[in-house]
Amino acid sequence: MPADTGMEKPTASPIAGAPASASHTPDKPRSASEHRKSSKPIMEKRRRARINESLGQLKMLILDALKKD
């Protein structure tokens, strides 16, 4: 397992939840609900990645504890 530096991989957008590309026209601002809808898949992907990382850590802790018993 590689050492964790605590840094997330950089995303296409420097601001979490911000759209990675300018798909909307600049003269029409996005509403809050449109922004939430567009950022939901990104947020869900990050949430699932955090869960999977935590499950991996938990697995290692349990396996190590079982070996000591």
PDB file of N, CA, C and O in Angstrom:
ATOM      1  N   MET A   1       0.853  -1.176   0.000  1.00  0.00           N
ATOM      2  CA  MET A   1       0.000   0.000   0.000  1.00  0.00           C
ATOM      3  C   MET A   1       0.895   1.235   0.000  1.00  0.00           C
ATOM      4  O   MET A   1       1.748   1.377   0.870  1.00  0.00           O
ATOM      5  N   PRO A   2       0.708   2.164  -0.956  1.00  0.00           N
ATOM      6  CA  PRO A   2       1.562   3.351  -0.998  1.00  0.00           C
ATOM      7  C   PRO A   2       1.270   4.286   0.163  1.00  0.00           C
ATOM      8  O   PRO A   2       0.168   4.305   0.705  1.00  0.00           O
ATOM      9  N   ALA A   3       2.255   5.048   0.522  1.00  0.00           N
ATOM     10  CA  ALA A   3       2.096   6.004   1.621  1.00  0.00           C
ATOM     11  C   ALA A   3       1.111   7.081   1.227  1.00  0.00           C
ATOM     12  O   ALA A   3       1.138   7.597   0.124  1.00  0.00           O
ATOM     13  N   ASP A   4       0.228   7.416   2.145  1.00  0.00           N
ATOM     14  CA  ASP A   4      -0.777   8.443   1.900  1.00  0.00           C
ATOM     15  C   ASP A   4      -0.210   9.793   2.313  1.00  0.00           C
ATOM     16  O   ASP A   4       0.214   9.969   3.443  1.00  0.00           O
ATOM     17  N   THR A   5      -0.193  10.736   1.389  1.00  0.00           N
ATOM     18  CA  THR A   5       0.352  12.055   1.682  1.00  0.00           C
ATOM     19  C   THR A   5      -0.697  13.002   2.224  1.00  0.00           C
ATOM     20  O   THR A   5      -0.390  14.119   2.595  1.00  0.00           O
ATOM     21  N   GLY A   6      -1.973  12.547   2.239  1.00  0.00           N
ATOM     22  CA  GLY A   6      -3.036  13.407   2.730  1.00  0.00           C
ATOM     23  C   GLY A   6      -3.542  14.373   1.668  1.00  0.00           C
ATOM     24  O   GLY A   6      -4.416  15.169   1.921  1.00  0.00           O
ATOM     25  N   MET A   7      -2.976  14.299   0.495  1.00  0.00           N
ATOM     26  CA  MET A   7      -3.397  15.192  -0.585  1.00  0.00           C
ATOM     27  C   MET A   7      -4.303  14.421  -1.533  1.00  0.00           C
ATOM     28  O   MET A   7      -3.985  13.302  -1.908  1.00  0.00           O
ATOM     29  N   GLU A   8      -5.403  15.038  -1.901  1.00  0.00           N
ATOM     30  CA  GLU A   8      -6.274  14.421  -2.888  1.00  0.00           C
ATOM     31  C   GLU A   8      -5.706  14.681  -4.265  1.00  0.00           C
ATOM     32  O   GLU A   8      -4.966  15.639  -4.475  1.00  0.00           O
ATOM     33  N   LYS A   9      -6.069  13.819  -5.195  1.00  0.00           N
ATOM     34  CA  LYS A   9      -5.650  14.043  -6.567  1.00  0.00           C
ATOM     35  C   LYS A   9      -6.320  15.309  -7.069  1.00  0.00           C
ATOM     36  O   LYS A   9      -7.487  15.557  -6.777  1.00  0.00           O
ATOM     37  N   PRO A  10      -5.609  16.135  -7.806  1.00  0.00           N
ATOM     38  CA  PRO A  10      -6.221  17.363  -8.295  1.00  0.00           C
ATOM     39  C   PRO A  10      -7.340  17.056  -9.275  1.00  0.00           C
ATOM     40  O   PRO A  10      -7.257  16.120 -10.061  1.00  0.00           O
ATOM     41  N   THR A  11      -8.385  17.847  -9.177  1.00  0.00           N
ATOM     42  CA  THR A  11      -9.504  17.685 -10.084  1.00  0.00           C
ATOM     43  C   THR A  11      -9.431  18.760 -11.151  1.00  0.00           C
ATOM     44  O   THR A  11      -8.598  19.658 -11.093  1.00  0.00           O
ATOM     45  N   ALA A  12     -10.319  18.677 -12.100  1.00  0.00           N
ATOM     46  CA  ALA A  12     -10.325  19.642 -13.190  1.00  0.00           C
ATOM     47  C   ALA A  12     -10.711  21.036 -12.703  1.00  0.00           C
ATOM     48  O   ALA A  12     -10.419  22.020 -13.346  1.00  0.00           O
ATOM     49  N   SER A  13     -11.372  21.093 -11.562  1.00  0.00           N
ATOM     50  CA  SER A  13     -11.811  22.373 -11.032  1.00  0.00           C
ATOM     51  C   SER A  13     -11.163  22.628  -9.682  1.00  0.00           C
ATOM     52  O   SER A  13     -11.141  21.746  -8.836  1.00  0.00           O
ATOM     53  N   PRO A  14     -10.621  23.811  -9.439  1.00  0.00           N
ATOM     54  CA  PRO A  14      -9.976  24.079  -8.162  1.00  0.00           C
ATOM     55  C   PRO A  14     -10.968  24.235  -7.016  1.00  0.00           C
ATOM     56  O   PRO A  14     -10.607  24.101  -5.878  1.00  0.00           O
ATOM     57  N   ILE A  15     -12.223  24.498  -7.316  1.00  0.00           N
ATOM     58  CA  ILE A  15     -13.234  24.692  -6.286  1.00  0.00           C
ATOM     59  C   ILE A  15     -14.128  23.458  -6.257  1.00  0.00           C
ATOM     60  O   ILE A  15     -14.632  23.039  -7.280  1.00  0.00           O
ATOM     61  N   ALA A  16     -14.308  22.876  -5.074  1.00  0.00           N
ATOM     62  CA  ALA A  16     -15.139  21.676  -4.962  1.00  0.00           C
ATOM     63  C   ALA A  16     -16.568  21.999  -5.394  1.00  0.00           C
ATOM     64  O   ALA A  16     -17.160  22.966  -4.948  1.00  0.00           O
ATOM     65  N   GLY A  17     -17.091  21.174  -6.265  1.00  0.00           N
ATOM     66  CA  GLY A  17     -18.460  21.353  -6.714  1.00  0.00           C
ATOM     67  C   GLY A  17     -18.613  22.301  -7.878  1.00  0.00           C
ATOM     68  O   GLY A  17     -19.696  22.430  -8.422  1.00  0.00           O
ATOM     69  N   ALA A  18     -17.552  22.985  -8.260  1.00  0.00           N
ATOM     70  CA  ALA A  18     -17.650  23.905  -9.391  1.00  0.00           C
ATOM     71  C   ALA A  18     -17.569  23.112 -10.682  1.00  0.00           C
ATOM     72  O   ALA A  18     -16.881  22.103 -10.747  1.00  0.00           O
ATOM     73  N   PRO A  19     -18.268  23.535 -11.704  1.00  0.00           N
ATOM     74  CA  PRO A  19     -18.218  22.797 -12.968  1.00  0.00           C
ATOM     75  C   PRO A  19     -16.815  22.841 -13.561  1.00  0.00           C
ATOM     76  O   PRO A  19     -16.128  23.854 -13.493  1.00  0.00           O
ATOM     77  N   ALA A  20     -16.381  21.721 -14.137  1.00  0.00           N
ATOM     78  CA  ALA A  20     -15.041  21.624 -14.693  1.00  0.00           C
ATOM     79  C   ALA A  20     -14.931  22.357 -16.019  1.00  0.00           C
ATOM     80  O   ALA A  20     -13.868  22.797 -16.409  1.00  0.00           O
ATOM     81  N   SER A  21     -16.029  22.484 -16.717  1.00  0.00           N
ATOM     82  CA  SER A  21     -16.002  23.182 -17.996  1.00  0.00           C
ATOM     83  C   SER A  21     -17.090  24.240 -18.024  1.00  0.00           C
ATOM     84  O   SER A  21     -18.061  24.170 -17.284  1.00  0.00           O
ATOM     85  N   ALA A  22     -16.917  25.189 -18.884  1.00  0.00           N
ATOM     86  CA  ALA A  22     -17.904  26.261 -19.011  1.00  0.00           C
ATOM     87  C   ALA A  22     -18.953  25.840 -20.036  1.00  0.00           C
ATOM     88  O   ALA A  22     -18.996  26.335 -21.147  1.00  0.00           O
ATOM     89  N   SER A  23     -19.806  24.898 -19.652  1.00  0.00           N
ATOM     90  CA  SER A  23     -20.804  24.389 -20.583  1.00  0.00           C
ATOM     91  C   SER A  23     -22.004  25.333 -20.696  1.00  0.00           C
ATOM     92  O   SER A  23     -22.738  25.270 -21.665  1.00  0.00           O
ATOM     93  N   HIS A  24     -22.201  26.188 -19.694  1.00  0.00           N
ATOM     94  CA  HIS A  24     -23.311  27.132 -19.779  1.00  0.00           C
ATOM     95  C   HIS A  24     -22.815  28.442 -20.401  1.00  0.00           C
ATOM     96  O   HIS A  24     -21.641  28.753 -20.361  1.00  0.00           O
ATOM     97  N   THR A  25     -23.723  29.170 -20.963  1.00  0.00           N
ATOM     98  CA  THR A  25     -23.344  30.433 -21.592  1.00  0.00           C
ATOM     99  C   THR A  25     -23.111  31.481 -20.522  1.00  0.00           C
ATOM    100  O   THR A  25     -23.795  31.497 -19.507  1.00  0.00           O
ATOM    101  N   PRO A  26     -22.155  32.372 -20.719  1.00  0.00           N
ATOM    102  CA  PRO A  26     -21.837  33.361 -19.689  1.00  0.00           C
ATOM    103  C   PRO A  26     -22.968  34.359 -19.455  1.00  0.00           C
ATOM    104  O   PRO A  26     -23.067  34.921 -18.383  1.00  0.00           O
ATOM    105  N   ASP A  27     -23.829  34.573 -20.430  1.00  0.00           N
ATOM    106  CA  ASP A  27     -24.892  35.558 -20.245  1.00  0.00           C
ATOM    107  C   ASP A  27     -26.067  34.996 -19.451  1.00  0.00           C
ATOM    108  O   ASP A  27     -26.939  35.748 -19.043  1.00  0.00           O
ATOM    109  N   LYS A  28     -26.117  33.685 -19.210  1.00  0.00           N
ATOM    110  CA  LYS A  28     -27.199  33.085 -18.430  1.00  0.00           C
ATOM    111  C   LYS A  28     -26.607  32.453 -17.166  1.00  0.00           C
ATOM    112  O   LYS A  28     -26.032  31.377 -17.232  1.00  0.00           O
ATOM    113  N   PRO A  29     -26.723  33.100 -16.023  1.00  0.00           N
ATOM    114  CA  PRO A  29     -26.168  32.519 -14.797  1.00  0.00           C
ATOM    115  C   PRO A  29     -26.951  31.280 -14.386  1.00  0.00           C
ATOM    116  O   PRO A  29     -28.139  31.165 -14.641  1.00  0.00           O
ATOM    117  N   ARG A  30     -26.262  30.363 -13.737  1.00  0.00           N
ATOM    118  CA  ARG A  30     -26.891  29.132 -13.280  1.00  0.00           C
ATOM    119  C   ARG A  30     -27.612  29.376 -11.969  1.00  0.00           C
ATOM    120  O   ARG A  30     -27.154  30.113 -11.108  1.00  0.00           O
ATOM    121  N   SER A  31     -28.752  28.720 -11.822  1.00  0.00           N
ATOM    122  CA  SER A  31     -29.467  28.809 -10.550  1.00  0.00           C
ATOM    123  C   SER A  31     -28.815  27.845  -9.566  1.00  0.00           C
ATOM    124  O   SER A  31     -28.023  26.981  -9.933  1.00  0.00           O
ATOM    125  N   ALA A  32     -29.176  27.986  -8.308  1.00  0.00           N
ATOM    126  CA  ALA A  32     -28.592  27.129  -7.274  1.00  0.00           C
ATOM    127  C   ALA A  32     -28.959  25.670  -7.512  1.00  0.00           C
ATOM    128  O   ALA A  32     -28.131  24.780  -7.328  1.00  0.00           O
ATOM    129  N   SER A  33     -30.193  25.408  -7.937  1.00  0.00           N
ATOM    130  CA  SER A  33     -30.593  24.020  -8.163  1.00  0.00           C
ATOM    131  C   SER A  33     -29.854  23.420  -9.352  1.00  0.00           C
ATOM    132  O   SER A  33     -29.485  22.246  -9.327  1.00  0.00           O
ATOM    133  N   GLU A  34     -29.607  24.208 -10.400  1.00  0.00           N
ATOM    134  CA  GLU A  34     -28.839  23.704 -11.540  1.00  0.00           C
ATOM    135  C   GLU A  34     -27.409  23.385 -11.122  1.00  0.00           C
ATOM    136  O   GLU A  34     -26.833  22.397 -11.560  1.00  0.00           O
ATOM    137  N   HIS A  35     -26.854  24.231 -10.277  1.00  0.00           N
ATOM    138  CA  HIS A  35     -25.492  24.009  -9.797  1.00  0.00           C
ATOM    139  C   HIS A  35     -25.416  22.722  -8.968  1.00  0.00           C
ATOM    140  O   HIS A  35     -24.496  21.924  -9.120  1.00  0.00           O
ATOM    141  N   ARG A  36     -26.398  22.517  -8.080  1.00  0.00           N
ATOM    142  CA  ARG A  36     -26.430  21.304  -7.260  1.00  0.00           C
ATOM    143  C   ARG A  36     -26.566  20.061  -8.133  1.00  0.00           C
ATOM    144  O   ARG A  36     -25.901  19.056  -7.905  1.00  0.00           O
ATOM    145  N   LYS A  37     -27.428  20.136  -9.136  1.00  0.00           N
ATOM    146  CA  LYS A  37     -27.631  18.984 -10.014  1.00  0.00           C
ATOM    147  C   LYS A  37     -26.365  18.642 -10.776  1.00  0.00           C
ATOM    148  O   LYS A  37     -26.045  17.472 -10.972  1.00  0.00           O
ATOM    149  N   SER A  38     -25.633  19.654 -11.211  1.00  0.00           N
ATOM    150  CA  SER A  38     -24.416  19.393 -11.980  1.00  0.00           C
ATOM    151  C   SER A  38     -23.280  18.897 -11.092  1.00  0.00           C
ATOM    152  O   SER A  38     -22.417  18.154 -11.547  1.00  0.00           O
ATOM    153  N   SER A  39     -23.255  19.300  -9.825  1.00  0.00           N
ATOM    154  CA  SER A  39     -22.155  18.889  -8.949  1.00  0.00           C
ATOM    155  C   SER A  39     -22.466  17.607  -8.183  1.00  0.00           C
ATOM    156  O   SER A  39     -21.560  17.026  -7.584  1.00  0.00           O
ATOM    157  N   LYS A  40     -23.704  17.133  -8.223  1.00  0.00           N
ATOM    158  CA  LYS A  40     -24.071  15.945  -7.454  1.00  0.00           C
ATOM    159  C   LYS A  40     -23.257  14.711  -7.839  1.00  0.00           C
ATOM    160  O   LYS A  40     -22.777  14.000  -6.953  1.00  0.00           O
ATOM    161  N   PRO A  41     -23.060  14.398  -9.130  1.00  0.00           N
ATOM    162  CA  PRO A  41     -22.251  13.212  -9.460  1.00  0.00           C
ATOM    163  C   PRO A  41     -20.813  13.302  -8.943  1.00  0.00           C
ATOM    164  O   PRO A  41     -20.247  12.301  -8.500  1.00  0.00           O
ATOM    165  N   ILE A  42     -20.242  14.483  -8.968  1.00  0.00           N
ATOM    166  CA  ILE A  42     -18.871  14.665  -8.477  1.00  0.00           C
ATOM    167  C   ILE A  42     -18.829  14.443  -6.971  1.00  0.00           C
ATOM    168  O   ILE A  42     -17.946  13.738  -6.462  1.00  0.00           O
ATOM    169  N   MET A  43     -19.776  15.011  -6.270  1.00  0.00           N
ATOM    170  CA  MET A  43     -19.822  14.857  -4.817  1.00  0.00           C
ATOM    171  C   MET A  43     -20.049  13.392  -4.440  1.00  0.00           C
ATOM    172  O   MET A  43     -19.441  12.887  -3.493  1.00  0.00           O
ATOM    173  N   GLU A  44     -20.920  12.718  -5.164  1.00  0.00           N
ATOM    174  CA  GLU A  44     -21.188  11.308  -4.888  1.00  0.00           C
ATOM    175  C   GLU A  44     -19.945  10.452  -5.131  1.00  0.00           C
ATOM    176  O   GLU A  44     -19.641   9.543  -4.363  1.00  0.00           O
ATOM    177  N   LYS A  45     -19.204  10.761  -6.179  1.00  0.00           N
ATOM    178  CA  LYS A  45     -17.981  10.019  -6.476  1.00  0.00           C
ATOM    179  C   LYS A  45     -16.963  10.208  -5.354  1.00  0.00           C
ATOM    180  O   LYS A  45     -16.314   9.241  -4.920  1.00  0.00           O
ATOM    181  N   ARG A  46     -16.824  11.421  -4.854  1.00  0.00           N
ATOM    182  CA  ARG A  46     -15.900  11.690  -3.743  1.00  0.00           C
ATOM    183  C   ARG A  46     -16.351  10.991  -2.471  1.00  0.00           C
ATOM    184  O   ARG A  46     -15.530  10.455  -1.718  1.00  0.00           O
ATOM    185  N   ARG A  47     -17.666  10.995  -2.218  1.00  0.00           N
ATOM    186  CA  ARG A  47     -18.203  10.347  -1.025  1.00  0.00           C
ATOM    187  C   ARG A  47     -17.919   8.845  -1.075  1.00  0.00           C
ATOM    188  O   ARG A  47     -17.457   8.258  -0.097  1.00  0.00           O
ATOM    189  N   ARG A  48     -18.166   8.240  -2.218  1.00  0.00           N
ATOM    190  CA  ARG A  48     -17.917   6.797  -2.369  1.00  0.00           C
ATOM    191  C   ARG A  48     -16.425   6.480  -2.238  1.00  0.00           C
ATOM    192  O   ARG A  48     -16.052   5.457  -1.661  1.00  0.00           O
ATOM    193  N   ALA A  49     -15.578   7.345  -2.751  1.00  0.00           N
ATOM    194  CA  ALA A  49     -14.134   7.134  -2.629  1.00  0.00           C
ATOM    195  C   ALA A  49     -13.707   7.186  -1.166  1.00  0.00           C
ATOM    196  O   ALA A  49     -12.881   6.371  -0.724  1.00  0.00           O
ATOM    197  N   ARG A  50     -14.257   8.140  -0.403  1.00  0.00           N
ATOM    198  CA  ARG A  50     -13.935   8.227   1.030  1.00  0.00           C
ATOM    199  C   ARG A  50     -14.398   6.978   1.768  1.00  0.00           C
ATOM    200  O   ARG A  50     -13.691   6.440   2.624  1.00  0.00           O
ATOM    201  N   ILE A  51     -15.605   6.507   1.442  1.00  0.00           N
ATOM    202  CA  ILE A  51     -16.138   5.307   2.087  1.00  0.00           C
ATOM    203  C   ILE A  51     -15.248   4.108   1.775  1.00  0.00           C
ATOM    204  O   ILE A  51     -14.898   3.331   2.666  1.00  0.00           O
ATOM    205  N   ASN A  52     -14.880   3.953   0.503  1.00  0.00           N
ATOM    206  CA  ASN A  52     -14.045   2.823   0.118  1.00  0.00           C
ATOM    207  C   ASN A  52     -12.674   2.879   0.782  1.00  0.00           C
ATOM    208  O   ASN A  52     -12.137   1.844   1.196  1.00  0.00           O
ATOM    209  N   GLU A  53     -12.104   4.066   0.900  1.00  0.00           N
ATOM    210  CA  GLU A  53     -10.817   4.229   1.573  1.00  0.00           C
ATOM    211  C   GLU A  53     -10.934   3.850   3.052  1.00  0.00           C
ATOM    212  O   GLU A  53     -10.083   3.140   3.592  1.00  0.00           O
ATOM    213  N   SER A  54     -12.011   4.277   3.694  1.00  0.00           N
ATOM    214  CA  SER A  54     -12.225   3.941   5.103  1.00  0.00           C
ATOM    215  C   SER A  54     -12.427   2.446   5.288  1.00  0.00           C
ATOM    216  O   SER A  54     -11.928   1.857   6.252  1.00  0.00           O
ATOM    217  N   LEU A  55     -13.155   1.812   4.373  1.00  0.00           N
ATOM    218  CA  LEU A  55     -13.353   0.370   4.449  1.00  0.00           C
ATOM    219  C   LEU A  55     -12.023  -0.371   4.282  1.00  0.00           C
ATOM    220  O   LEU A  55     -11.782  -1.379   4.956  1.00  0.00           O
ATOM    221  N   GLY A  56     -11.173   0.125   3.410  1.00  0.00           N
ATOM    222  CA  GLY A  56      -9.859  -0.483   3.232  1.00  0.00           C
ATOM    223  C   GLY A  56      -9.017  -0.379   4.488  1.00  0.00           C
ATOM    224  O   GLY A  56      -8.346  -1.351   4.891  1.00  0.00           O
ATOM    225  N   GLN A  57      -9.061   0.782   5.137  1.00  0.00           N
ATOM    226  CA  GLN A  57      -8.313   0.968   6.381  1.00  0.00           C
ATOM    227  C   GLN A  57      -8.863   0.059   7.481  1.00  0.00           C
ATOM    228  O   GLN A  57      -8.101  -0.541   8.240  1.00  0.00           O
ATOM    229  N   LEU A  58     -10.189  -0.038   7.558  1.00  0.00           N
ATOM    230  CA  LEU A  58     -10.820  -0.889   8.564  1.00  0.00           C
ATOM    231  C   LEU A  58     -10.437  -2.353   8.344  1.00  0.00           C
ATOM    232  O   LEU A  58     -10.135  -3.080   9.297  1.00  0.00           O
ATOM    233  N   LYS A  59     -10.417  -2.776   7.096  1.00  0.00           N
ATOM    234  CA  LYS A  59     -10.027  -4.147   6.765  1.00  0.00           C
ATOM    235  C   LYS A  59      -8.608  -4.442   7.246  1.00  0.00           C
ATOM    236  O   LYS A  59      -8.346  -5.494   7.844  1.00  0.00           O
ATOM    237  N   MET A  60      -7.693  -3.498   6.979  1.00  0.00           N
ATOM    238  CA  MET A  60      -6.301  -3.698   7.404  1.00  0.00           C
ATOM    239  C   MET A  60      -6.206  -3.766   8.933  1.00  0.00           C
ATOM    240  O   MET A  60      -5.470  -4.602   9.476  1.00  0.00           O
ATOM    241  N   LEU A  61      -6.936  -2.901   9.628  1.00  0.00           N
ATOM    242  CA  LEU A  61      -6.910  -2.911  11.102  1.00  0.00           C
ATOM    243  C   LEU A  61      -7.440  -4.232  11.654  1.00  0.00           C
ATOM    244  O   LEU A  61      -6.876  -4.801  12.603  1.00  0.00           O
ATOM    245  N   ILE A  62      -8.518  -4.730  11.079  1.00  0.00           N
ATOM    246  CA  ILE A  62      -9.104  -5.982  11.553  1.00  0.00           C
ATOM    247  C   ILE A  62      -8.164  -7.144  11.289  1.00  0.00           C
ATOM    248  O   ILE A  62      -7.962  -7.996  12.165  1.00  0.00           O
ATOM    249  N   LEU A  63      -7.591  -7.187  10.089  1.00  0.00           N
ATOM    250  CA  LEU A  63      -6.675  -8.279   9.768  1.00  0.00           C
ATOM    251  C   LEU A  63      -5.453  -8.261  10.680  1.00  0.00           C
ATOM    252  O   LEU A  63      -4.996  -9.307  11.149  1.00  0.00           O
ATOM    253  N   ASP A  64      -4.920  -7.074  10.952  1.00  0.00           N
ATOM    254  CA  ASP A  64      -3.774  -6.958  11.857  1.00  0.00           C
ATOM    255  C   ASP A  64      -4.150  -7.406  13.273  1.00  0.00           C
ATOM    256  O   ASP A  64      -3.365  -8.077  13.945  1.00  0.00           O
ATOM    257  N   ALA A  65      -5.348  -7.039  13.735  1.00  0.00           N
ATOM    258  CA  ALA A  65      -5.785  -7.413  15.078  1.00  0.00           C
ATOM    259  C   ALA A  65      -5.986  -8.921  15.187  1.00  0.00           C
ATOM    260  O   ALA A  65      -5.664  -9.531  16.221  1.00  0.00           O
ATOM    261  N   LEU A  66      -6.490  -9.549  14.133  1.00  0.00           N
ATOM    262  CA  LEU A  66      -6.695 -10.993  14.153  1.00  0.00           C
ATOM    263  C   LEU A  66      -5.375 -11.758  14.163  1.00  0.00           C
ATOM    264  O   LEU A  66      -5.278 -12.835  14.768  1.00  0.00           O
ATOM    265  N   LYS A  67      -4.374 -11.209  13.518  1.00  0.00           N
ATOM    266  CA  LYS A  67      -3.073 -11.860  13.487  1.00  0.00           C
ATOM    267  C   LYS A  67      -2.414 -11.846  14.869  1.00  0.00           C
ATOM    268  O   LYS A  67      -1.656 -12.737  15.223  1.00  0.00           O
ATOM    269  N   LYS A  68      -2.682 -10.812  15.654  1.00  0.00           N
ATOM    270  CA  LYS A  68      -2.069 -10.683  16.982  1.00  0.00           C
ATOM    271  C   LYS A  68      -2.728 -11.609  18.007  1.00  0.00           C
ATOM    272  O   LYS A  68      -2.122 -11.969  19.002  1.00  0.00           O
ATOM    273  N   ASP A  69      -3.987 -11.972  17.776  1.00  0.00           N
ATOM    274  CA  ASP A  69      -4.701 -12.826  18.732  1.00  0.00           C
ATOM    275  C   ASP A  69      -4.273 -14.262  18.665  1.00  0.00           C
ATOM    276  O   ASP A  69      -3.812 -14.806  17.756  1.00  0.00           O
TER     277      ASP A  69
END
